mmCIF file of C-alpha atoms and ligand atoms in Angstrom:
data_model
loop_
_atom_site.group_PDB
_atom_site.id
_atom_site.type_symbol
_atom_site.label_atom_id
_atom_site.label_comp_id
_atom_site.label_asym_id
_atom_site.label_seq_id
_atom_site.Cartn_x
_atom_site.Cartn_y
_atom_site.Cartn_z
ATOM 1 C CA LEU A 1 -45.404 -181.979 -106.258
ATOM 2 C CA ALA A 2 -48.224 -183.870 -104.554
ATOM 3 C CA GLN A 3 -50.062 -183.583 -107.830
ATOM 4 C CA LEU A 4 -47.238 -185.143 -109.860
ATOM 5 C CA PHE A 5 -46.348 -187.741 -107.179
ATOM 6 C CA ARG A 6 -49.993 -188.762 -106.609
ATOM 7 C CA PRO A 7 -50.018 -191.832 -108.939
ATOM 8 C CA LEU A 8 -47.050 -193.291 -107.291
ATOM 9 C CA ASP A 9 -49.221 -195.210 -104.826
ATOM 10 C CA LEU A 10 -47.325 -193.960 -101.794
ATOM 11 C CA LEU A 11 -47.495 -195.589 -98.488
ATOM 12 C CA GLY A 12 -50.387 -194.155 -96.543
ATOM 13 C CA MET A 13 -48.175 -192.545 -93.997
ATOM 14 C CA VAL A 14 -46.054 -190.690 -96.443
ATOM 15 C CA TYR A 15 -49.163 -189.704 -98.401
ATOM 16 C CA ARG A 16 -50.785 -188.174 -95.282
ATOM 17 C CA THR A 17 -47.584 -186.334 -94.542
ATOM 18 C CA ILE A 18 -47.698 -184.771 -97.965
ATOM 19 C CA ARG A 19 -51.162 -183.803 -97.577
ATOM 20 C CA GLN A 20 -50.136 -181.862 -94.532
ATOM 21 C CA GLY A 21 -47.754 -180.043 -96.759
ATOM 22 C CA VAL A 22 -44.756 -181.140 -94.828
ATOM 23 C CA LEU A 23 -42.246 -183.802 -95.438
ATOM 24 C CA ASP A 24 -38.911 -184.689 -93.982
ATOM 25 C CA MET A 25 -35.843 -185.710 -96.026
ATOM 26 C CA GLY A 26 -36.085 -189.423 -95.212
ATOM 27 C CA ALA A 27 -39.650 -189.644 -96.367
ATOM 28 C CA MET A 28 -38.662 -187.773 -99.524
ATOM 29 C CA PHE A 29 -36.062 -190.362 -100.367
ATOM 30 C CA ASP A 30 -38.583 -193.223 -99.711
ATOM 31 C CA LEU A 31 -40.949 -191.398 -102.056
ATOM 32 C CA ILE A 32 -38.316 -191.127 -104.791
ATOM 33 C CA ASP A 33 -37.431 -194.759 -104.471
ATOM 34 C CA THR A 34 -41.034 -195.686 -104.673
ATOM 35 C CA GLY A 35 -40.951 -194.079 -108.112
ATOM 36 C CA ALA A 36 -37.746 -195.665 -109.333
ATOM 37 C CA GLU A 37 -39.413 -197.549 -112.199
ATOM 38 C CA VAL A 38 -37.129 -196.191 -114.924
ATOM 39 C CA ARG A 39 -33.432 -196.996 -115.294
ATOM 40 C CA ASP A 40 -30.627 -195.128 -117.118
ATOM 41 C CA ILE A 41 -29.256 -197.208 -120.053
ATOM 42 C CA PRO A 42 -25.679 -198.221 -119.340
ATOM 43 C CA GLY A 43 -23.367 -195.571 -120.524
ATOM 44 C CA ALA A 44 -26.187 -193.026 -121.257
ATOM 45 C CA PRO A 45 -24.814 -189.582 -121.890
ATOM 46 C CA ALA A 46 -25.994 -186.487 -120.158
ATOM 47 C CA LEU A 47 -28.567 -184.368 -121.921
ATOM 48 C CA ALA A 48 -26.914 -181.672 -123.909
ATOM 49 C CA VAL A 49 -29.380 -178.861 -123.130
ATOM 50 C CA GLY A 50 -29.645 -176.186 -125.639
ATOM 51 C CA ALA A 51 -32.567 -173.689 -125.875
ATOM 52 C CA GLY A 52 -35.087 -176.247 -124.674
ATOM 53 C CA HIS A 53 -37.105 -177.379 -127.724
ATOM 54 C CA VAL A 54 -39.651 -180.025 -126.578
ATOM 55 C CA ARG A 55 -41.226 -182.522 -128.901
ATOM 56 C CA PHE A 56 -43.654 -185.375 -128.391
ATOM 57 C CA GLU A 57 -43.749 -187.807 -131.292
ATOM 58 C CA GLN A 58 -46.647 -190.311 -131.377
ATOM 59 C CA VAL A 59 -46.339 -190.900 -127.686
ATOM 60 C CA ARG A 60 -48.253 -193.795 -126.363
ATOM 61 C CA PHE A 61 -48.595 -194.507 -122.595
ATOM 62 C CA GLY A 62 -50.879 -196.296 -120.118
ATOM 63 C CA TYR A 63 -50.549 -197.093 -116.444
ATOM 64 C CA GLU A 64 -52.267 -200.480 -117.073
ATOM 65 C CA GLU A 65 -52.310 -202.725 -120.067
ATOM 66 C CA GLY A 66 -55.257 -202.332 -122.289
ATOM 67 C CA ARG A 67 -56.005 -198.864 -120.994
ATOM 68 C CA PRO A 68 -54.119 -196.244 -122.979
ATOM 69 C CA ILE A 69 -53.987 -192.784 -121.499
ATOM 70 C CA LEU A 70 -51.954 -191.175 -124.186
ATOM 71 C CA ASP A 71 -52.615 -192.735 -127.548
ATOM 72 C CA GLY A 72 -50.395 -191.211 -130.272
ATOM 73 C CA LEU A 73 -49.808 -187.741 -128.888
ATOM 74 C CA ASP A 74 -47.881 -185.269 -130.998
ATOM 75 C CA LEU A 75 -46.648 -181.985 -129.667
ATOM 76 C CA ASP A 76 -44.058 -179.485 -130.593
ATOM 77 C CA VAL A 77 -43.140 -176.651 -128.167
ATOM 78 C CA PRO A 78 -40.526 -174.412 -129.822
ATOM 79 C CA ALA A 79 -37.839 -173.215 -127.423
ATOM 80 C CA GLY A 80 -38.975 -170.322 -125.210
ATOM 81 C CA THR A 81 -42.603 -170.494 -125.846
ATOM 82 C CA THR A 82 -45.572 -171.403 -123.691
ATOM 83 C CA CYS A 83 -47.816 -174.274 -124.337
ATOM 84 C CA ALA A 84 -50.986 -174.519 -122.299
ATOM 85 C CA VAL A 85 -52.491 -177.997 -121.794
ATOM 86 C CA VAL A 86 -56.254 -178.165 -121.094
ATOM 87 C CA GLY A 87 -58.806 -180.929 -121.229
ATOM 88 C CA PRO A 88 -61.367 -182.796 -119.178
ATOM 89 C CA SER A 89 -60.419 -184.382 -115.778
ATOM 90 C CA GLY A 90 -58.558 -187.605 -116.415
ATOM 91 C CA ALA A 91 -57.518 -186.742 -120.002
ATOM 92 C CA GLY A 92 -53.826 -187.222 -119.133
ATOM 93 C CA LYS A 93 -52.536 -183.623 -118.513
ATOM 94 C CA SER A 94 -50.502 -184.571 -115.413
ATOM 95 C CA THR A 95 -49.444 -187.750 -117.108
ATOM 96 C CA LEU A 96 -47.933 -185.770 -119.830
ATOM 97 C CA ALA A 97 -45.879 -183.761 -117.341
ATOM 98 C CA ARG A 98 -44.826 -186.924 -115.475
ATOM 99 C CA LEU A 99 -43.577 -188.468 -118.754
ATOM 100 C CA MET A 100 -41.503 -185.357 -119.514
ATOM 101 C CA TYR A 101 -39.778 -185.746 -116.086
ATOM 102 C CA ARG A 102 -39.481 -189.475 -116.852
ATOM 103 C CA PHE A 103 -41.309 -190.930 -113.841
ATOM 104 C CA TYR A 104 -42.412 -193.431 -116.342
ATOM 105 C CA ASP A 105 -41.116 -194.601 -119.737
ATOM 106 C CA VAL A 106 -43.326 -194.285 -122.724
ATOM 107 C CA ASP A 107 -44.858 -197.363 -124.299
ATOM 108 C CA GLY A 108 -44.419 -196.082 -127.829
ATOM 109 C CA GLY A 109 -43.148 -192.954 -129.720
ATOM 110 C CA ARG A 110 -40.605 -190.759 -128.042
ATOM 111 C CA ILE A 111 -40.124 -187.388 -126.289
ATOM 112 C CA LEU A 112 -37.313 -185.202 -127.378
ATOM 113 C CA ILE A 113 -35.533 -182.227 -125.817
ATOM 114 C CA ASP A 114 -33.293 -180.510 -128.236
ATOM 115 C CA GLY A 115 -33.363 -183.427 -130.473
ATOM 116 C CA GLN A 116 -32.389 -185.959 -127.892
ATOM 117 C CA ASP A 117 -34.626 -188.828 -126.775
ATOM 118 C CA LEU A 118 -35.368 -188.539 -122.939
ATOM 119 C CA ALA A 119 -35.100 -192.267 -122.615
ATOM 120 C CA ALA A 120 -31.423 -192.245 -123.950
ATOM 121 C CA VAL A 121 -29.996 -189.619 -121.466
ATOM 122 C CA THR A 122 -29.248 -189.795 -117.764
ATOM 123 C CA GLN A 123 -32.360 -189.021 -115.476
ATOM 124 C CA ALA A 124 -30.193 -186.704 -113.374
ATOM 125 C CA SER A 125 -29.290 -184.574 -116.351
ATOM 126 C CA LEU A 126 -32.873 -184.597 -117.604
ATOM 127 C CA ARG A 127 -34.275 -183.545 -114.236
ATOM 128 C CA ALA A 128 -31.650 -180.838 -113.973
ATOM 129 C CA ALA A 129 -33.021 -179.216 -117.085
ATOM 130 C CA ILE A 130 -36.609 -179.133 -115.896
ATOM 131 C CA GLY A 131 -38.168 -177.035 -113.181
ATOM 132 C CA ILE A 132 -41.534 -177.932 -111.748
ATOM 133 C CA VAL A 133 -43.858 -175.555 -109.925
ATOM 134 C CA PRO A 134 -46.487 -177.940 -108.554
ATOM 135 C CA GLN A 135 -50.128 -177.245 -107.352
ATOM 136 C CA ASP A 136 -49.086 -178.112 -103.846
ATOM 137 C CA THR A 137 -45.559 -177.360 -102.808
ATOM 138 C CA VAL A 138 -43.996 -179.787 -100.303
ATOM 139 C CA LEU A 139 -42.010 -178.141 -97.600
ATOM 140 C CA PHE A 140 -39.356 -179.915 -95.543
ATOM 141 C CA ASN A 141 -39.298 -179.712 -91.704
ATOM 142 C CA ASP A 142 -36.317 -177.380 -91.890
ATOM 143 C CA THR A 143 -35.669 -173.646 -92.257
ATOM 144 C CA ILE A 144 -37.261 -171.476 -94.999
ATOM 145 C CA GLY A 145 -33.689 -170.929 -96.369
ATOM 146 C CA TYR A 146 -33.073 -174.652 -96.594
ATOM 147 C CA ASN A 147 -36.323 -175.009 -98.382
ATOM 148 C CA ILE A 148 -35.463 -172.498 -101.051
ATOM 149 C CA GLY A 149 -31.743 -173.676 -101.297
ATOM 150 C CA TYR A 150 -33.114 -177.175 -102.092
ATOM 151 C CA GLY A 151 -33.644 -175.819 -105.614
ATOM 152 C CA ARG A 152 -29.889 -176.027 -106.237
ATOM 153 C CA GLU A 153 -27.295 -177.903 -104.188
ATOM 154 C CA GLY A 154 -24.543 -175.635 -102.879
ATOM 155 C CA ALA A 155 -26.461 -172.427 -103.331
ATOM 156 C CA SER A 156 -25.082 -169.573 -101.188
ATOM 157 C CA ALA A 157 -27.064 -167.390 -98.820
ATOM 158 C CA GLU A 158 -26.816 -164.516 -101.278
ATOM 159 C CA GLU A 159 -28.165 -166.568 -104.032
ATOM 160 C CA ILE A 160 -31.080 -167.964 -101.838
ATOM 161 C CA ALA A 161 -31.889 -164.291 -100.901
ATOM 162 C CA HIS A 162 -31.663 -163.241 -104.612
ATOM 163 C CA ALA A 163 -34.167 -166.103 -105.465
ATOM 164 C CA ALA A 164 -36.478 -165.200 -102.660
ATOM 165 C CA ARG A 165 -36.540 -161.565 -103.956
ATOM 166 C CA GLY A 166 -37.338 -162.773 -107.514
ATOM 167 C CA ALA A 167 -40.238 -164.840 -106.100
ATOM 168 C CA ALA A 168 -41.464 -161.795 -104.115
ATOM 169 C CA ILE A 169 -41.116 -163.691 -100.743
ATOM 170 C CA ALA A 170 -38.046 -162.005 -99.373
ATOM 171 C CA GLY A 171 -39.910 -159.272 -97.491
ATOM 172 C CA PHE A 172 -42.168 -161.940 -95.742
ATOM 173 C CA ILE A 173 -38.987 -163.935 -94.760
ATOM 174 C CA GLU A 174 -37.068 -160.856 -93.538
ATOM 175 C CA ARG A 175 -40.042 -159.912 -91.279
ATOM 176 C CA GLN A 176 -39.666 -163.243 -89.448
ATOM 177 C CA PRO A 177 -37.662 -162.970 -86.158
ATOM 178 C CA ASP A 178 -35.163 -165.692 -87.493
ATOM 179 C CA GLY A 179 -35.158 -164.540 -90.973
ATOM 180 C CA TYR A 180 -33.949 -167.287 -93.461
ATOM 181 C CA ASP A 181 -33.351 -169.540 -90.372
ATOM 182 C CA THR A 182 -37.029 -169.540 -89.475
ATOM 183 C CA ARG A 183 -38.213 -173.122 -89.264
ATOM 184 C CA VAL A 184 -41.247 -174.160 -91.275
ATOM 185 C CA GLY A 185 -43.366 -177.207 -91.059
ATOM 186 C CA GLU A 186 -45.069 -179.191 -88.295
ATOM 187 C CA ARG A 187 -43.400 -177.318 -85.497
ATOM 188 C CA GLY A 188 -42.622 -174.126 -87.180
ATOM 189 C CA LEU A 189 -43.993 -171.342 -89.330
ATOM 190 C CA LYS A 190 -47.142 -172.323 -91.273
ATOM 191 C CA LEU A 191 -47.208 -170.859 -94.782
ATOM 192 C CA SER A 192 -50.268 -170.072 -96.825
ATOM 193 C CA GLY A 193 -50.859 -171.643 -100.213
ATOM 194 C CA GLY A 194 -49.618 -168.507 -101.988
ATOM 195 C CA GLU A 195 -46.515 -168.315 -99.783
ATOM 196 C CA LYS A 196 -45.721 -172.028 -100.419
ATOM 197 C CA GLN A 197 -46.125 -171.327 -104.216
ATOM 198 C CA ARG A 198 -43.561 -168.629 -103.841
ATOM 199 C CA VAL A 199 -41.141 -170.969 -102.161
ATOM 200 C CA ALA A 200 -41.587 -173.286 -105.264
ATOM 201 C CA ILE A 201 -40.999 -170.349 -107.523
ATOM 202 C CA ALA A 202 -37.781 -169.317 -105.624
ATOM 203 C CA ARG A 203 -36.407 -172.967 -105.798
ATOM 204 C CA THR A 204 -37.143 -172.860 -109.612
ATOM 205 C CA LEU A 205 -35.295 -169.462 -109.997
ATOM 206 C CA LEU A 206 -32.227 -170.977 -108.165
ATOM 207 C CA LYS A 207 -32.275 -173.976 -110.412
ATOM 208 C CA ASN A 208 -32.657 -171.730 -113.486
ATOM 209 C CA PRO A 209 -33.868 -174.613 -115.837
ATOM 210 C CA PRO A 210 -34.428 -174.044 -119.475
ATOM 211 C CA ILE A 211 -37.710 -175.928 -119.280
ATOM 212 C CA LEU A 212 -40.505 -175.212 -116.912
ATOM 213 C CA ILE A 213 -43.637 -177.345 -115.990
ATOM 214 C CA LEU A 214 -46.294 -175.450 -114.225
ATOM 215 C CA ASP A 215 -49.261 -177.260 -112.669
ATOM 216 C CA GLU A 216 -51.760 -174.483 -111.878
ATOM 217 C CA ALA A 217 -53.768 -174.710 -108.631
ATOM 218 C CA THR A 218 -57.502 -175.455 -109.231
ATOM 219 C CA SER A 219 -58.275 -174.149 -105.773
ATOM 220 C CA ALA A 220 -58.663 -170.422 -105.844
ATOM 221 C CA LEU A 221 -56.246 -168.082 -104.092
ATOM 222 C CA ASP A 222 -57.814 -164.708 -103.176
ATOM 223 C CA SER A 223 -57.735 -162.565 -106.277
ATOM 224 C CA ARG A 224 -54.949 -160.183 -105.232
ATOM 225 C CA THR A 225 -52.664 -163.006 -104.230
ATOM 226 C CA GLU A 226 -53.494 -164.766 -107.491
ATOM 227 C CA GLY A 227 -52.755 -161.596 -109.490
ATOM 228 C CA ASP A 228 -49.325 -161.171 -107.662
ATOM 229 C CA ILE A 229 -48.495 -164.797 -108.171
ATOM 230 C CA LEU A 230 -49.222 -164.523 -111.892
ATOM 231 C CA GLU A 231 -46.934 -161.627 -112.297
ATOM 232 C CA THR A 232 -44.077 -163.414 -110.600
ATOM 233 C CA LEU A 233 -44.684 -166.494 -112.681
ATOM 234 C CA GLU A 234 -44.637 -164.398 -115.863
ATOM 235 C CA ALA A 235 -41.132 -163.268 -114.866
ATOM 236 C CA VAL A 236 -40.077 -166.929 -114.311
ATOM 237 C CA GLU A 237 -41.464 -168.085 -117.576
ATOM 238 C CA ARG A 238 -39.633 -165.379 -119.689
ATOM 239 C CA GLY A 239 -37.117 -166.998 -121.911
ATOM 240 C CA ARG A 240 -38.005 -170.589 -120.778
ATOM 241 C CA THR A 241 -39.988 -173.259 -122.566
ATOM 242 C CA THR A 242 -43.055 -173.631 -120.485
ATOM 243 C CA ILE A 243 -45.697 -176.283 -120.337
ATOM 244 C CA VAL A 244 -48.565 -175.278 -118.175
ATOM 245 C CA ILE A 245 -51.418 -177.472 -117.048
ATOM 246 C CA ALA A 246 -53.728 -174.648 -117.155
ATOM 247 C CA HIS A 247 -56.924 -173.945 -115.268
ATOM 248 C CA ARG A 248 -57.109 -170.177 -115.567
ATOM 249 C CA LEU A 249 -58.342 -168.225 -118.515
ATOM 250 C CA SER A 250 -55.624 -165.601 -118.003
ATOM 251 C CA THR A 251 -53.023 -168.324 -118.574
ATOM 252 C CA VAL A 252 -54.483 -169.753 -121.675
ATOM 253 C CA VAL A 253 -55.255 -166.421 -123.248
ATOM 254 C CA LYS A 254 -51.605 -165.479 -123.246
ATOM 255 C CA ALA A 255 -50.160 -168.939 -124.253
ATOM 256 C CA ASP A 256 -48.379 -169.210 -127.650
ATOM 257 C CA GLN A 257 -50.229 -172.534 -128.111
ATOM 258 C CA ILE A 258 -53.017 -174.380 -126.395
ATOM 259 C CA ILE A 259 -53.647 -178.025 -126.770
ATOM 260 C CA VAL A 260 -57.011 -179.662 -125.783
ATOM 261 C CA LEU A 261 -56.318 -183.236 -124.734
ATOM 262 C CA ASP A 262 -59.197 -185.642 -125.152
ATOM 263 C CA GLY A 263 -59.371 -189.462 -125.589
ATOM 264 C CA GLY A 264 -55.468 -189.675 -125.328
ATOM 265 C CA ARG A 265 -54.782 -187.368 -128.303
ATOM 266 C CA VAL A 266 -54.640 -183.689 -129.160
ATOM 267 C CA ALA A 267 -58.282 -182.867 -129.989
ATOM 268 C CA GLU A 268 -57.687 -179.266 -130.860
ATOM 269 C CA ARG A 269 -54.604 -176.947 -130.982
ATOM 270 C CA GLY A 270 -54.186 -173.219 -131.522
ATOM 271 C CA THR A 271 -54.162 -169.976 -129.830
ATOM 272 C CA HIS A 272 -57.097 -168.832 -127.626
ATOM 273 C CA GLY A 273 -58.618 -166.732 -130.515
ATOM 274 C CA GLU A 274 -58.143 -169.480 -133.086
ATOM 275 C CA LEU A 275 -59.910 -172.164 -130.750
ATOM 276 C CA LEU A 276 -62.802 -169.890 -129.901
ATOM 277 C CA ARG A 277 -63.437 -169.252 -133.586
ATOM 278 C CA ARG A 278 -63.330 -173.074 -134.149
ATOM 279 C CA ASP A 279 -66.269 -173.327 -131.853
ATOM 280 C CA GLY A 280 -65.327 -176.851 -130.724
ATOM 281 C CA LEU A 281 -64.447 -178.493 -127.401
ATOM 282 C CA TYR A 282 -62.328 -175.560 -126.241
ATOM 283 C CA ALA A 283 -65.076 -172.941 -126.990
ATOM 284 C CA GLU A 284 -67.487 -175.090 -125.155
ATOM 285 C CA MET A 285 -65.233 -175.560 -122.087
ATOM 286 C CA TRP A 286 -64.732 -171.849 -121.838
ATOM 287 C CA ALA A 287 -68.406 -170.969 -122.182
ATOM 288 C CA ARG A 288 -69.143 -173.426 -119.391
ATOM 289 C CA GLN A 289 -66.438 -171.880 -117.240
ATOM 290 C CA ALA A 290 -67.629 -168.346 -117.884
ATOM 291 C CA ALA A 291 -71.219 -169.381 -116.929
ATOM 292 C CA GLU A 292 -69.864 -170.938 -113.648
ATOM 293 C CA ARG A 293 -67.960 -167.811 -112.912
ATOM 294 C CA GLU A 294 -71.010 -165.683 -113.443
ATOM 295 C CA GLU A 295 -73.048 -167.944 -111.167
ATOM 296 C CA ALA A 296 -70.347 -167.764 -108.508
ATOM 297 C CA LEU A 297 -70.211 -163.979 -108.743
ATOM 298 C CA ALA A 298 -73.987 -163.756 -108.526
ATOM 299 C CA ALA A 299 -74.039 -165.970 -105.412
ATOM 300 C CA GLU A 300 -71.481 -163.722 -103.533
HETATM 301 P P1 LIG B 401 -57.042 -183.838 -113.717
HETATM 302 O O1 LIG B 401 -57.412 -182.605 -114.490
HETATM 303 O O2 LIG B 401 -58.274 -184.382 -112.984
HETATM 304 O O3 LIG B 401 -55.904 -183.636 -112.705
HETATM 305 P P2 LIG B 401 -55.432 -185.207 -115.680
HETATM 306 O O4 LIG B 401 -55.880 -184.849 -117.122
HETATM 307 O O5 LIG B 401 -54.242 -184.473 -115.101
HETATM 308 O O6 LIG B 401 -56.689 -184.940 -114.678
HETATM 309 P P3 LIG B 401 -54.043 -187.577 -115.245
HETATM 310 O O7 LIG B 401 -53.861 -187.387 -113.780
HETATM 311 O O8 LIG B 401 -52.942 -187.463 -116.211
HETATM 312 O O9 LIG B 401 -55.310 -186.727 -115.728
HETATM 313 O O10 LIG B 401 -54.710 -189.059 -115.222
HETATM 314 C C1 LIG B 401 -55.064 -189.604 -116.459
HETATM 315 C C2 LIG B 401 -55.785 -190.983 -116.264
HETATM 316 O O11 LIG B 401 -54.791 -191.862 -115.707
HETATM 317 C C3 LIG B 401 -56.940 -191.037 -115.165
HETATM 318 O O12 LIG B 401 -57.927 -191.855 -115.632
HETATM 319 C C4 LIG B 401 -56.272 -191.467 -113.935
HETATM 320 O O13 LIG B 401 -57.234 -192.142 -113.239
HETATM 321 C C5 LIG B 401 -55.209 -192.584 -114.543
HETATM 322 N N1 LIG B 401 -54.085 -192.678 -113.635
HETATM 323 C C6 LIG B 401 -53.301 -191.696 -113.068
HETATM 324 N N2 LIG B 401 -52.295 -192.142 -112.437
HETATM 325 C C7 LIG B 401 -52.582 -193.504 -112.415
HETATM 326 C C8 LIG B 401 -51.755 -194.614 -111.720
HETATM 327 N N3 LIG B 401 -50.734 -194.439 -110.973
HETATM 328 N N4 LIG B 401 -52.238 -195.835 -111.946
HETATM 329 C C9 LIG B 401 -53.314 -196.074 -112.731
HETATM 330 N N5 LIG B 401 -54.028 -195.050 -113.303
HETATM 331 C C10 LIG B 401 -53.653 -193.782 -113.217
#
């Protein structure tokens, strides 16, 4: 969430709170207000969600005039498939995710979900259809049960526990003296990066959206935690249209489609194998990463 909200130029105080990984409800609403740059058109219908086919058609967008970030982006993600987005830092990967959630309106072109233009439906219905698992999950100063239940208003205790099991965090919660009533945050239980990510996964399971946006953490979790989380994520992705801002080789290797963003456009697209054979930007990126990994291993 912090990753997606970063560009909203938050007040310093709110920003620092997010960086600590905790946030209370009041601050959350301030934050949402800060981002209220888009409006529903009067009488806009709700998005009629089908299988979750996502399409970008010649999308243009910039935060400032004269500095386009996306410059005619075309993207087609068939329902239920996974599209990994890679590219150099600043290429616009997170921007693409923000536009899908409609934090901003596009300057040109359109984004369609199941054939409906995002700009023409209500934001509430759009956001109900999309789940986000961010790099850094923001937790509220409340109980762990509340933090998971936040994924869907009115969720029952049984549904919350079911989601926690799906995200493989139920055992951890049940070991706490107060179980689901254990407080987290500033004065409560401190969760590790991996545990916070599981809370985000549990929220997403409760929400059960047809479309998923994953923003993979760049910072390394230990390899066992990472392996466990990947397995859990795979279960969440199954049957959903997934767009993943990918930093890990394991993610891109299994993606149905990879797009390489560069200069505001899709520079290359294909599967991992196709892109390696192409011997272009993607192949170069992975050769560099492989070399870095080897250096890191050698240094250990
Ligand atoms: P990274 O891999 O480093 O996270 P990214 O590909 O996700 O990068 P974006 O976060 O989408 O890149 O940013 C694309 C460009 O837009 C960057 O040059 C960034 O500085 C700029 N940018 C992002 N948010 C804003 C903003 N709120 N106002 C102005 N420029 C912004």
